[in-house]
Amino acid sequence: TLAERANLAGVRHIVLVLSGKGGVGKSTISTELALALRNAGKRVGILDVDLCGPSIPRMLRVQDSAVHQCDSGWVPVFVGQDKAIALMSIGFLLERPDDAVVWRGPKKNALIKQFVTDVAWGDLDFLIVDTPPGTSDEHISTVEALRPYQLLGAILVTTPQ
Amino acid sequence: LAAQLSLSLAECPGTGSAQAGRAAACQGCPNQGLCAAGKAGPDPAEVAELRARLRAVRHTVLVLSGKGGVGKSTFSALLAHGLAADESKQVALLDIDICGPSIPKMMGLEGEQVHQSGSGWSPVYVEENLGVMSVGFLLSSPDDAVIWRGPKKNGLIKQFLRDVDWGEVDYLIVDTPPGTSDEHLSIVQYLSATHVDGAIIVTTPQEVSLQDVRKEINFCRKVKLPIIGVVENMSGFVCPKCKNESQIFPPTTGGAEKMCQNLNVSLLGKVPLDPQIGKSCDSGQSFLAEAPESPATLSYRNIIQRIQEYCEQQRFQEEKIM
């Protein structure tokens, strides 16, 4: 729908950060990549679709932030030294940071779809999508939801063993 | 919509609860139909079937984390080897990480296949008293991706419990993927058919891991799964040449020790980094056997002993009551 397309319409490049394996540094790389691109003068956003273990808010020191709404949807949290990196994560929706999000697939899929279509990203050069380990609901849903948009590609992160 | 989702996040009664699908917060939740129909979890007939199959299992432990890459599979494999060192004990290792099954490689069983007999699927045996089951054995190639949504994963987990002929088992160790999702909900629900001694939670010292592990601890409390204790992996590195100790993953918020104090759970032990651990895992050998003098081996052995004592003590208490 037109409304759904609008929120990502101003995003030039969408990059997925994947692994398969956990604990190899996906979130770390996503964060550092965003900061480096910002340093190079680009407009950057991060979408954290790790619903069970969202690491990005802490890495950018915004774990206590909350999300607000506007006419076009959710307003991302703006982070980084110049508050210019847009971030969306389930971390911002939890009442308490230690609350476990114990959801089965369908509920996770619904939230991911909302994260893709209902966040007012504005104009971005890069949207970096950080994912959880595995090849399951989150990954299938994210790729499906992003299909209508300009998906640049995926960066795969690993460790040597 | 955001407000509605935040509300349902806070007030989800839990997919396994009596209120599942029926609470006010369930309105509009995409899971509502499943929960209300009671289809979010296993039905009582299935549970009865599983109970029969798992009757001969004396002790069951789950190895959990919440965080990926902290050493759950490594620990599960070594726990299995450690317990199976006593040849009078029958040990079973079940790998329910469907997307990233590490156990076949770590146990030196890559390429093995599952055979069927009249009594069910046969586990793959590393030793006579150590049997293993993993989706890894069902793939035609180790690089095949298993891209399944939750319900299909749950189906396979149920099959692992229902169709594998484990026989008489002293210890069933269940290795899990990271997270708190379908696999974890399902294994807890299916295992309600048998007695679960508890969960061992694995972490590394840094806060980015601990914040996921606290969620896992809350998950265990939510589903009433006893916590045997926490293992802190990658806890310091001692250089084999100069013997200097470094904190590769500094415990900036006090590590597992502080977290355990705060949450009133037991710290089973801390295991230092040893490059031989990764090498042994890659080559499918038992690190405990390959590096018996390593400080990491000593730590693992102490932890394994504490787990054994916990399980035996539980049994003793039950038998006293009976």
Short mmCIF file of C-alpha atoms in Angstrom, two decimals:
data_model
loop_
_atom_site.label_atom_id
_atom_site.label_comp_id
_atom_site.label_asym_id
_atom_site.label_seq_id
_atom_site.Cartn_x
_atom_site.Cartn_y
_atom_site.Cartn_z
CA THR A 1 0.00 0.00 0.00
CA LEU A 2 1.00 3.60 -0.48
CA ALA A 3 1.23 4.21 3.23
CA GLU A 4 3.48 1.17 3.66
CA ARG A 5 5.80 2.24 0.88
CA ALA A 6 6.08 5.78 2.23
CA ASN A 7 8.13 5.09 5.33
CA LEU A 8 10.96 3.42 3.43
CA ALA A 9 10.57 5.57 0.31
CA GLY A 10 13.35 7.89 1.38
CA VAL A 11 15.85 5.13 2.12
CA ARG A 12 18.50 4.77 -0.60
CA HIS A 13 20.25 1.55 0.42
CA ILE A 14 19.14 -1.26 2.73
CA VAL A 15 21.86 -3.58 4.03
CA LEU A 16 21.23 -6.77 6.01
CA VAL A 17 23.81 -7.99 8.52
CA LEU A 18 23.51 -11.77 8.85
CA SER A 19 25.41 -14.72 10.21
CA GLY A 20 23.67 -17.93 11.05
CA LYS A 21 26.02 -18.30 14.01
CA GLY A 22 25.44 -16.41 17.20
CA GLY A 23 27.99 -14.31 19.03
CA VAL A 24 30.22 -13.55 16.06
CA GLY A 25 29.73 -9.78 16.14
CA LYS A 26 26.70 -8.95 13.98
CA SER A 27 25.40 -6.24 16.31
CA THR A 28 28.90 -4.93 16.93
CA ILE A 29 29.58 -4.67 13.18
CA SER A 30 26.14 -3.14 12.53
CA THR A 31 26.83 -0.47 15.12
CA GLU A 32 30.38 0.26 13.96
CA LEU A 33 29.29 0.35 10.32
CA ALA A 34 26.54 2.83 11.16
CA LEU A 35 28.97 5.02 13.10
CA ALA A 36 31.57 4.88 10.32
CA LEU A 37 29.02 5.77 7.65
CA ARG A 38 27.76 8.62 9.80
CA ASN A 39 31.34 9.83 10.18
CA ALA A 40 31.61 9.83 6.40
CA GLY A 41 28.66 12.20 6.27
CA LYS A 42 25.92 9.72 5.37
CA ARG A 43 22.40 9.67 6.79
CA VAL A 44 22.06 6.35 8.60
CA GLY A 45 19.42 4.26 10.32
CA ILE A 46 19.63 0.92 12.16
CA LEU A 47 16.76 -1.53 12.38
CA ASP A 48 17.37 -4.14 15.09
CA VAL A 49 15.18 -7.17 14.36
CA ASP A 50 16.69 -9.34 17.08
CA LEU A 51 13.55 -9.57 19.21
CA CYS A 52 14.90 -11.99 21.84
CA GLY A 53 18.32 -10.46 22.35
CA PRO A 54 18.34 -6.81 21.18
CA SER A 55 21.89 -5.56 21.68
CA ILE A 56 21.97 -2.30 19.70
CA PRO A 57 20.37 0.07 22.26
CA ARG A 58 23.03 -0.69 24.86
CA MET A 59 25.83 -0.43 22.30
CA LEU A 60 24.66 3.10 21.52
CA ARG A 61 23.89 3.94 25.15
CA VAL A 62 20.18 4.48 24.64
CA GLN A 63 18.80 1.49 26.49
CA ASP A 64 16.58 3.73 28.60
CA SER A 65 14.95 5.53 25.67
CA ALA A 66 11.31 5.28 24.66
CA VAL A 67 9.61 5.34 21.29
CA HIS A 68 7.06 7.97 20.27
CA GLN A 69 4.44 8.13 17.59
CA CYS A 70 3.86 10.65 14.83
CA ASP A 71 1.36 10.84 11.98
CA SER A 72 3.33 8.50 9.74
CA GLY A 73 4.09 5.92 12.38
CA TRP A 74 6.76 5.37 15.01
CA VAL A 75 9.53 7.86 15.45
CA PRO A 76 12.92 6.16 15.72
CA VAL A 77 15.27 7.01 18.56
CA PHE A 78 18.09 9.27 17.42
CA VAL A 79 21.49 8.22 18.66
CA GLY A 80 25.20 8.86 18.29
CA GLN A 81 27.22 11.93 19.16
CA ASP A 82 25.18 14.23 16.95
CA LYS A 83 21.93 12.35 17.56
CA ALA A 84 21.74 11.72 13.84
CA ILE A 85 21.54 7.93 13.59
CA ALA A 86 17.96 6.66 13.62
CA LEU A 87 17.43 3.44 15.59
CA MET A 88 14.48 1.12 16.09
CA SER A 89 14.64 -1.90 18.37
CA ILE A 90 12.27 -3.94 20.46
CA GLY A 91 14.51 -2.91 23.34
CA PHE A 92 12.64 0.40 23.42
CA LEU A 93 9.27 -1.27 23.80
CA LEU A 94 10.06 -3.34 26.87
CA GLU A 95 8.77 -2.20 30.24
CA ARG A 96 11.78 -3.67 31.98
CA PRO A 97 15.07 -4.45 30.23
CA ASP A 98 15.25 -7.92 31.77
CA ASP A 99 11.80 -8.90 30.49
CA ALA A 100 12.09 -11.92 28.24
CA VAL A 101 10.24 -11.61 24.93
CA VAL A 102 8.95 -15.15 24.76
CA TRP A 103 7.02 -15.14 21.52
CA ARG A 104 6.29 -17.75 18.93
CA GLY A 105 6.85 -17.07 15.25
CA PRO A 106 3.56 -15.40 14.21
CA LYS A 107 3.86 -12.69 16.84
CA LYS A 108 7.49 -12.03 15.94
CA ASN A 109 6.54 -11.81 12.28
CA ALA A 110 3.86 -9.23 12.98
CA LEU A 111 6.25 -6.96 14.86
CA ILE A 112 8.95 -7.23 12.21
CA LYS A 113 6.47 -6.26 9.53
CA GLN A 114 5.52 -3.23 11.63
CA PHE A 115 9.16 -2.31 12.13
CA VAL A 116 9.65 -2.35 8.38
CA THR A 117 6.50 -0.46 7.37
CA ASP A 118 5.55 1.71 10.35
CA VAL A 119 8.77 3.45 11.32
CA ALA A 120 9.11 7.00 9.97
CA TRP A 121 12.74 6.72 8.85
CA GLY A 122 12.73 9.87 6.73
CA ASP A 123 15.52 10.30 4.19
CA LEU A 124 18.41 7.91 4.76
CA ASP A 125 21.40 6.94 2.66
CA PHE A 126 21.73 3.62 4.49
CA LEU A 127 19.42 1.51 6.60
CA ILE A 128 21.36 -1.25 8.34
CA VAL A 129 19.27 -4.20 9.47
CA ASP A 130 20.79 -6.20 12.33
CA THR A 131 19.45 -9.76 12.66
CA PRO A 132 19.51 -12.51 15.30
CA PRO A 133 21.41 -15.78 14.71
CA GLY A 134 19.71 -18.52 12.70
CA THR A 135 17.68 -18.83 9.52
CA SER A 136 14.15 -18.70 10.84
CA ASP A 137 11.06 -16.58 11.35
CA GLU A 138 12.85 -13.26 11.78
CA HIS A 139 14.97 -13.75 8.67
CA ILE A 140 12.15 -14.99 6.47
CA SER A 141 9.84 -12.18 7.61
CA THR A 142 12.46 -9.46 7.27
CA VAL A 143 13.40 -10.47 3.73
CA GLU A 144 9.74 -10.80 2.74
CA ALA A 145 8.82 -7.43 4.21
CA LEU A 146 11.79 -5.74 2.51
CA ARG A 147 11.22 -7.33 -0.88
CA PRO A 148 9.37 -4.34 -2.41
CA TYR A 149 12.32 -2.05 -1.53
CA GLN A 150 15.85 -1.49 -2.74
CA LEU A 151 17.66 -4.21 -0.84
CA LEU A 152 21.34 -3.64 -1.55
CA GLY A 153 22.49 -6.92 -0.14
CA ALA A 154 23.72 -8.79 2.89
CA ILE A 155 26.95 -8.68 4.86
CA LEU A 156 27.79 -12.03 6.46
CA VAL A 157 29.74 -12.03 9.69
CA THR A 158 31.75 -14.96 11.01
CA THR A 159 34.65 -15.91 13.26
CA PRO A 160 37.49 -18.20 12.12
CA GLN A 161 36.52 -21.57 13.64
CA LEU B 1 -0.83 0.68 16.94
CA ALA B 2 2.43 1.25 18.76
CA ALA B 3 0.59 1.75 22.02
CA GLN B 4 -1.42 -1.41 21.42
CA LEU B 5 1.71 -3.44 20.79
CA SER B 6 3.48 -2.01 23.83
CA LEU B 7 0.45 -2.95 25.89
CA SER B 8 0.36 -6.47 24.63
CA LEU B 9 4.08 -6.80 25.22
CA ALA B 10 3.65 -5.92 28.85
CA GLU B 11 0.45 -7.83 29.45
CA CYS B 12 0.82 -10.97 27.35
CA PRO B 13 -0.43 -13.62 29.73
CA GLY B 14 1.97 -16.15 28.25
CA THR B 15 1.26 -18.63 25.50
CA GLY B 16 1.08 -21.49 27.96
CA SER B 17 -1.17 -19.88 30.53
CA ALA B 18 -4.88 -20.51 31.07
CA GLN B 19 -5.52 -16.96 29.87
CA ALA B 20 -3.68 -17.52 26.59
CA GLY B 21 -5.66 -15.88 23.79
CA ARG B 22 -8.39 -14.79 26.19
CA ALA B 23 -6.93 -11.84 28.07
CA ALA B 24 -7.80 -8.26 27.13
CA ALA B 25 -4.27 -7.70 25.87
CA CYS B 26 -4.70 -10.57 23.40
CA GLN B 27 -7.04 -8.53 21.18
CA GLY B 28 -5.36 -7.94 17.87
CA CYS B 29 -2.37 -10.11 18.64
CA PRO B 30 -1.60 -12.30 15.63
CA ASN B 31 -1.06 -15.27 17.92
CA GLN B 32 -4.51 -14.89 19.45
CA GLY B 33 -6.20 -17.58 17.38
CA LEU B 34 -3.49 -20.12 18.09
CA CYS B 35 -3.41 -19.38 21.80
CA ALA B 36 -7.18 -19.38 22.24
CA ALA B 37 -7.49 -22.69 20.45
CA GLY B 38 -4.90 -24.09 22.81
CA LYS B 39 -2.79 -24.86 19.79
CA ALA B 40 0.17 -22.78 20.91
CA GLY B 41 1.49 -25.76 22.84
CA PRO B 42 1.23 -29.55 22.87
CA ASP B 43 -2.04 -31.28 23.65
CA PRO B 44 -2.43 -33.61 26.65
CA ALA B 45 -2.56 -36.75 24.49
CA GLU B 46 0.81 -35.88 22.99
CA VAL B 47 2.23 -35.18 26.41
CA ALA B 48 1.07 -38.62 27.58
CA GLU B 49 2.79 -40.21 24.58
CA LEU B 50 6.02 -38.39 25.42
CA ARG B 51 5.77 -39.37 29.05
CA ALA B 52 5.75 -43.04 28.06
CA ARG B 53 8.76 -42.60 25.82
CA LEU B 54 10.77 -40.65 28.40
CA ARG B 55 9.89 -42.79 31.38
CA ALA B 56 13.31 -44.43 31.40
CA VAL B 57 15.17 -41.09 31.60
CA ARG B 58 16.42 -40.44 35.12
CA HIS B 59 17.80 -36.90 34.82
CA THR B 60 17.18 -34.19 32.24
CA VAL B 61 19.10 -30.95 32.03
CA LEU B 62 18.66 -28.09 29.56
CA VAL B 63 21.59 -25.96 28.44
CA LEU B 64 20.33 -22.45 27.69
CA SER B 65 21.64 -18.96 27.13
CA GLY B 66 19.66 -16.26 25.47
CA LYS B 67 22.94 -15.06 23.96
CA GLY B 68 24.51 -16.75 20.96
CA GLY B 69 28.10 -17.89 20.70
CA VAL B 70 28.80 -18.14 24.43
CA GLY B 71 29.55 -21.85 24.45
CA LYS B 72 26.26 -23.69 25.00
CA SER B 73 27.05 -26.47 22.52
CA THR B 74 30.65 -26.67 23.65
CA PHE B 75 29.48 -27.04 27.22
CA SER B 76 26.76 -29.56 26.32
CA ALA B 77 29.28 -31.70 24.46
CA LEU B 78 31.79 -31.62 27.32
CA LEU B 79 29.09 -32.28 29.90
CA ALA B 80 28.09 -35.32 27.88
CA HIS B 81 31.70 -36.55 27.66
CA GLY B 82 32.28 -35.83 31.34
CA LEU B 83 29.20 -37.74 32.49
CA ALA B 84 29.84 -40.61 30.07
CA ALA B 85 33.35 -41.11 31.48
CA ASP B 86 31.57 -43.24 34.07
CA GLU B 87 30.86 -46.27 31.90
CA SER B 88 28.05 -47.37 34.16
CA LYS B 89 26.06 -44.27 33.18
CA GLN B 90 24.04 -43.99 29.96
CA VAL B 91 24.16 -40.48 28.54
CA ALA B 92 22.01 -38.92 25.81
CA LEU B 93 22.73 -35.61 24.06
CA LEU B 94 19.84 -33.99 22.18
CA ASP B 95 20.62 -30.98 19.96
CA ILE B 96 17.48 -28.93 19.29
CA ASP B 97 19.30 -26.10 17.51
CA ILE B 98 17.58 -26.63 14.18
CA CYS B 99 19.14 -23.71 12.28
CA GLY B 100 22.70 -24.06 13.54
CA PRO B 101 23.29 -27.61 14.85
CA SER B 102 26.83 -27.68 16.18
CA ILE B 103 26.75 -30.94 18.12
CA PRO B 104 27.47 -33.39 15.24
CA LYS B 105 30.74 -31.65 14.38
CA MET B 106 31.75 -31.21 18.03
CA MET B 107 31.17 -34.89 18.75
CA GLY B 108 33.08 -36.04 15.66
CA LEU B 109 29.89 -37.37 14.08
CA GLU B 110 29.62 -35.32 10.89
CA GLY B 111 28.26 -37.35 8.02
CA GLU B 112 26.52 -39.85 10.27
CA GLN B 113 22.92 -40.68 9.53
CA VAL B 114 19.95 -41.65 11.61
CA HIS B 115 18.68 -45.21 11.22
CA GLN B 116 15.19 -46.38 11.93
CA SER B 117 14.20 -49.55 13.66
CA GLY B 118 10.96 -51.03 14.93
CA SER B 119 11.41 -49.20 18.19
CA GLY B 120 12.04 -45.79 16.61
CA TRP B 121 14.93 -43.62 15.46
CA SER B 122 18.29 -44.79 16.66
CA PRO B 123 20.57 -42.17 18.21
CA VAL B 124 24.09 -41.95 16.80
CA TYR B 125 26.52 -43.40 19.32
CA VAL B 126 29.88 -41.79 20.08
CA GLU B 127 30.59 -44.36 22.76
CA GLU B 128 28.45 -47.30 23.82
CA ASN B 129 27.08 -45.20 26.63
CA LEU B 130 26.82 -41.85 24.81
CA GLY B 131 24.11 -41.36 22.15
CA VAL B 132 23.44 -38.19 20.17
CA MET B 133 20.55 -36.81 18.13
CA SER B 134 20.57 -33.64 15.99
CA VAL B 135 18.92 -32.25 12.87
CA GLY B 136 22.47 -32.24 11.51
CA PHE B 137 22.15 -35.99 10.95
CA LEU B 138 19.05 -35.49 8.83
CA LEU B 139 20.60 -33.09 6.30
CA SER B 140 21.91 -34.36 2.97
CA SER B 141 24.73 -31.83 3.12
CA PRO B 142 26.19 -29.96 6.12
CA ASP B 143 25.75 -26.65 4.27
CA ASP B 144 22.03 -27.14 3.71
CA ALA B 145 20.17 -24.31 5.42
CA VAL B 146 17.14 -25.30 7.44
CA ILE B 147 14.90 -22.30 6.84
CA TRP B 148 11.86 -23.19 8.86
CA ARG B 149 9.32 -21.15 10.71
CA GLY B 150 8.41 -21.96 14.29
CA PRO B 151 5.68 -24.59 13.84
CA LYS B 152 7.85 -26.80 11.66
CA LYS B 153 10.73 -26.58 14.12
CA ASN B 154 8.38 -27.50 16.94
CA GLY B 155 7.25 -30.56 14.97
CA LEU B 156 10.80 -31.85 14.66
CA ILE B 157 11.54 -31.25 18.33
CA LYS B 158 8.47 -33.26 19.22
CA GLN B 159 9.65 -36.05 16.93
CA PHE B 160 13.06 -36.05 18.57
CA LEU B 161 11.40 -36.65 21.91
CA ARG B 162 8.71 -39.03 20.71
CA ASP B 163 10.40 -41.10 18.02
CA VAL B 164 13.99 -41.48 19.20
CA ASP B 165 14.60 -44.75 21.01
CA TRP B 166 16.87 -43.45 23.75
CA GLY B 167 16.44 -46.55 25.87
CA GLU B 168 17.34 -46.33 29.53
CA VAL B 169 19.13 -43.04 30.13
CA ASP B 170 20.77 -41.69 33.26
CA TYR B 171 21.32 -38.19 31.86
CA LEU B 172 19.52 -36.49 28.96
CA ILE B 173 21.27 -33.24 28.03
CA VAL B 174 19.36 -30.88 25.76
CA ASP B 175 21.40 -28.29 23.85
CA THR B 176 19.34 -25.31 22.69
CA PRO B 177 19.74 -22.43 20.20
CA PRO B 178 20.12 -18.85 21.46
CA GLY B 179 16.97 -16.89 22.26
CA THR B 180 13.67 -17.35 24.04
CA SER B 181 11.39 -18.50 21.26
CA ASP B 182 9.54 -21.43 19.72
CA GLU B 183 12.24 -24.01 20.45
CA HIS B 184 12.49 -23.01 24.08
CA LEU B 185 8.77 -22.80 24.68
CA SER B 186 8.22 -26.12 22.98
CA ILE B 187 10.98 -28.04 24.73
CA VAL B 188 9.76 -26.84 28.12
CA GLN B 189 6.18 -27.75 27.26
CA TYR B 190 7.07 -31.15 25.79
CA LEU B 191 9.42 -31.95 28.65
CA SER B 192 6.65 -31.31 31.16
CA ALA B 193 5.98 -34.97 30.32
CA THR B 194 9.08 -35.90 32.24
CA HIS B 195 11.01 -34.66 35.22
CA VAL B 196 13.44 -31.88 34.35
CA ASP B 197 16.16 -31.40 36.92
CA GLY B 198 16.87 -27.91 35.71
CA ALA B 199 18.62 -25.54 33.38
CA ILE B 200 22.27 -24.66 33.10
CA ILE B 201 22.67 -21.14 31.77
CA VAL B 202 25.83 -20.24 29.90
CA THR B 203 27.21 -16.74 29.50
CA THR B 204 30.36 -14.76 28.86
CA PRO B 205 31.52 -11.95 31.17
CA GLN B 206 30.49 -8.87 29.21
CA GLU B 207 27.29 -6.89 29.79
CA VAL B 208 26.07 -7.38 26.21
CA SER B 209 25.85 -11.11 27.03
CA LEU B 210 24.54 -10.68 30.55
CA GLN B 211 21.61 -8.54 29.41
CA ASP B 212 20.38 -11.41 27.25
CA VAL B 213 21.10 -13.94 29.98
CA ARG B 214 19.00 -12.05 32.53
CA LYS B 215 16.11 -12.41 30.08
CA GLU B 216 16.78 -16.13 29.92
CA ILE B 217 16.75 -16.36 33.71
CA ASN B 218 13.39 -14.58 33.69
CA PHE B 219 12.17 -16.99 31.04
CA CYS B 220 13.10 -19.93 33.29
CA ARG B 221 11.24 -18.36 36.20
CA LYS B 222 8.22 -17.62 34.00
CA VAL B 223 7.95 -21.25 32.88
CA LYS B 224 8.93 -22.60 36.32
CA LEU B 225 12.12 -24.26 35.12
CA PRO B 226 14.57 -24.64 38.04
CA ILE B 227 17.98 -23.10 37.43
CA ILE B 228 20.85 -25.37 38.40
CA GLY B 229 23.26 -22.52 37.90
CA VAL B 230 25.25 -20.28 35.57
CA VAL B 231 28.52 -21.05 33.79
CA GLU B 232 30.74 -18.14 32.76
CA ASN B 233 32.78 -19.05 29.67
CA MET B 234 35.64 -17.12 28.11
CA SER B 235 36.45 -15.83 31.57
CA GLY B 236 39.98 -14.59 31.22
CA PHE B 237 42.87 -15.85 29.13
CA VAL B 238 46.17 -17.14 30.46
CA CYS B 239 48.93 -17.01 27.89
CA PRO B 240 50.61 -20.42 27.68
CA LYS B 241 53.99 -18.76 26.99
CA CYS B 242 54.24 -15.91 29.48
CA LYS B 243 51.47 -16.99 31.84
CA ASN B 244 50.10 -13.44 31.87
CA GLU B 245 46.35 -13.21 32.41
CA SER B 246 44.18 -10.97 30.20
CA GLN B 247 40.49 -10.21 30.27
CA ILE B 248 39.54 -10.61 26.64
CA PHE B 249 35.88 -9.94 27.44
CA PRO B 250 36.10 -7.61 30.45
CA PRO B 251 33.28 -7.98 32.98
CA THR B 252 32.41 -4.28 32.88
CA THR B 253 29.36 -4.78 35.07
CA GLY B 254 30.74 -7.43 37.40
CA GLY B 255 30.37 -10.44 35.13
CA ALA B 256 28.32 -13.51 35.90
CA GLU B 257 29.36 -13.36 39.54
CA LYS B 258 27.61 -10.04 40.18
CA MET B 259 24.59 -11.05 38.09
CA CYS B 260 24.21 -14.29 40.05
CA GLN B 261 24.42 -12.44 43.35
CA ASN B 262 21.79 -9.94 42.18
CA LEU B 263 19.43 -12.59 40.86
CA ASN B 264 20.03 -15.18 43.56
CA VAL B 265 21.17 -17.97 41.26
CA SER B 266 24.15 -20.23 41.71
CA LEU B 267 27.42 -19.54 39.84
CA LEU B 268 28.60 -23.03 38.91
CA GLY B 269 31.99 -21.85 37.76
CA LYS B 270 34.12 -19.76 35.44
CA VAL B 271 35.97 -21.27 32.50
CA PRO B 272 38.98 -19.47 31.04
CA LEU B 273 39.59 -19.12 27.30
CA ASP B 274 41.81 -21.80 25.87
CA PRO B 275 42.45 -21.88 22.10
CA GLN B 276 42.54 -25.67 22.33
CA ILE B 277 38.82 -25.68 23.14
CA GLY B 278 37.89 -24.29 19.73
CA LYS B 279 40.35 -26.65 18.03
CA SER B 280 38.95 -29.71 19.78
CA CYS B 281 35.41 -28.67 18.86
CA ASP B 282 36.43 -28.23 15.23
CA SER B 283 38.05 -31.65 15.15
CA GLY B 284 35.25 -33.40 16.99
CA GLN B 285 37.37 -34.46 19.94
CA SER B 286 36.73 -34.12 23.64
CA PHE B 287 38.72 -31.13 24.94
CA LEU B 288 38.77 -32.76 28.38
CA ALA B 289 40.60 -35.75 26.91
CA GLU B 290 42.90 -33.73 24.62
CA ALA B 291 44.00 -31.16 27.23
CA PRO B 292 43.64 -32.80 30.64
CA GLU B 293 46.05 -30.33 32.26
CA SER B 294 44.40 -27.15 31.05
CA PRO B 295 42.91 -24.82 33.71
CA ALA B 296 39.77 -24.83 31.55
CA THR B 297 39.53 -28.62 31.91
CA LEU B 298 39.80 -28.29 35.67
CA SER B 299 37.00 -25.71 35.66
CA TYR B 300 34.78 -27.83 33.44
CA ARG B 301 35.32 -30.91 35.59
CA ASN B 302 34.42 -29.01 38.75
CA ILE B 303 31.28 -27.66 37.13
CA ILE B 304 30.27 -31.09 35.83
CA GLN B 305 30.70 -32.54 39.28
CA ARG B 306 28.50 -29.85 40.81
CA ILE B 307 25.80 -30.60 38.24
CA GLN B 308 25.98 -34.31 39.02
CA GLU B 309 25.71 -33.62 42.72
CA TYR B 310 22.71 -31.35 42.13
CA CYS B 311 20.92 -34.05 40.12
CA GLU B 312 21.72 -36.87 42.52
CA GLN B 313 20.65 -34.72 45.48
CA GLN B 314 17.29 -34.00 43.76
CA ARG B 315 16.71 -37.71 43.25
CA PHE B 316 17.61 -38.40 46.86
CA GLN B 317 15.07 -35.81 48.05
CA GLU B 318 12.38 -37.29 45.82
CA GLU B 319 13.05 -40.79 47.01
CA LYS B 320 12.94 -39.62 50.61
CA ILE B 321 9.51 -38.08 49.98
CA MET B 322 8.24 -41.20 48.22
#
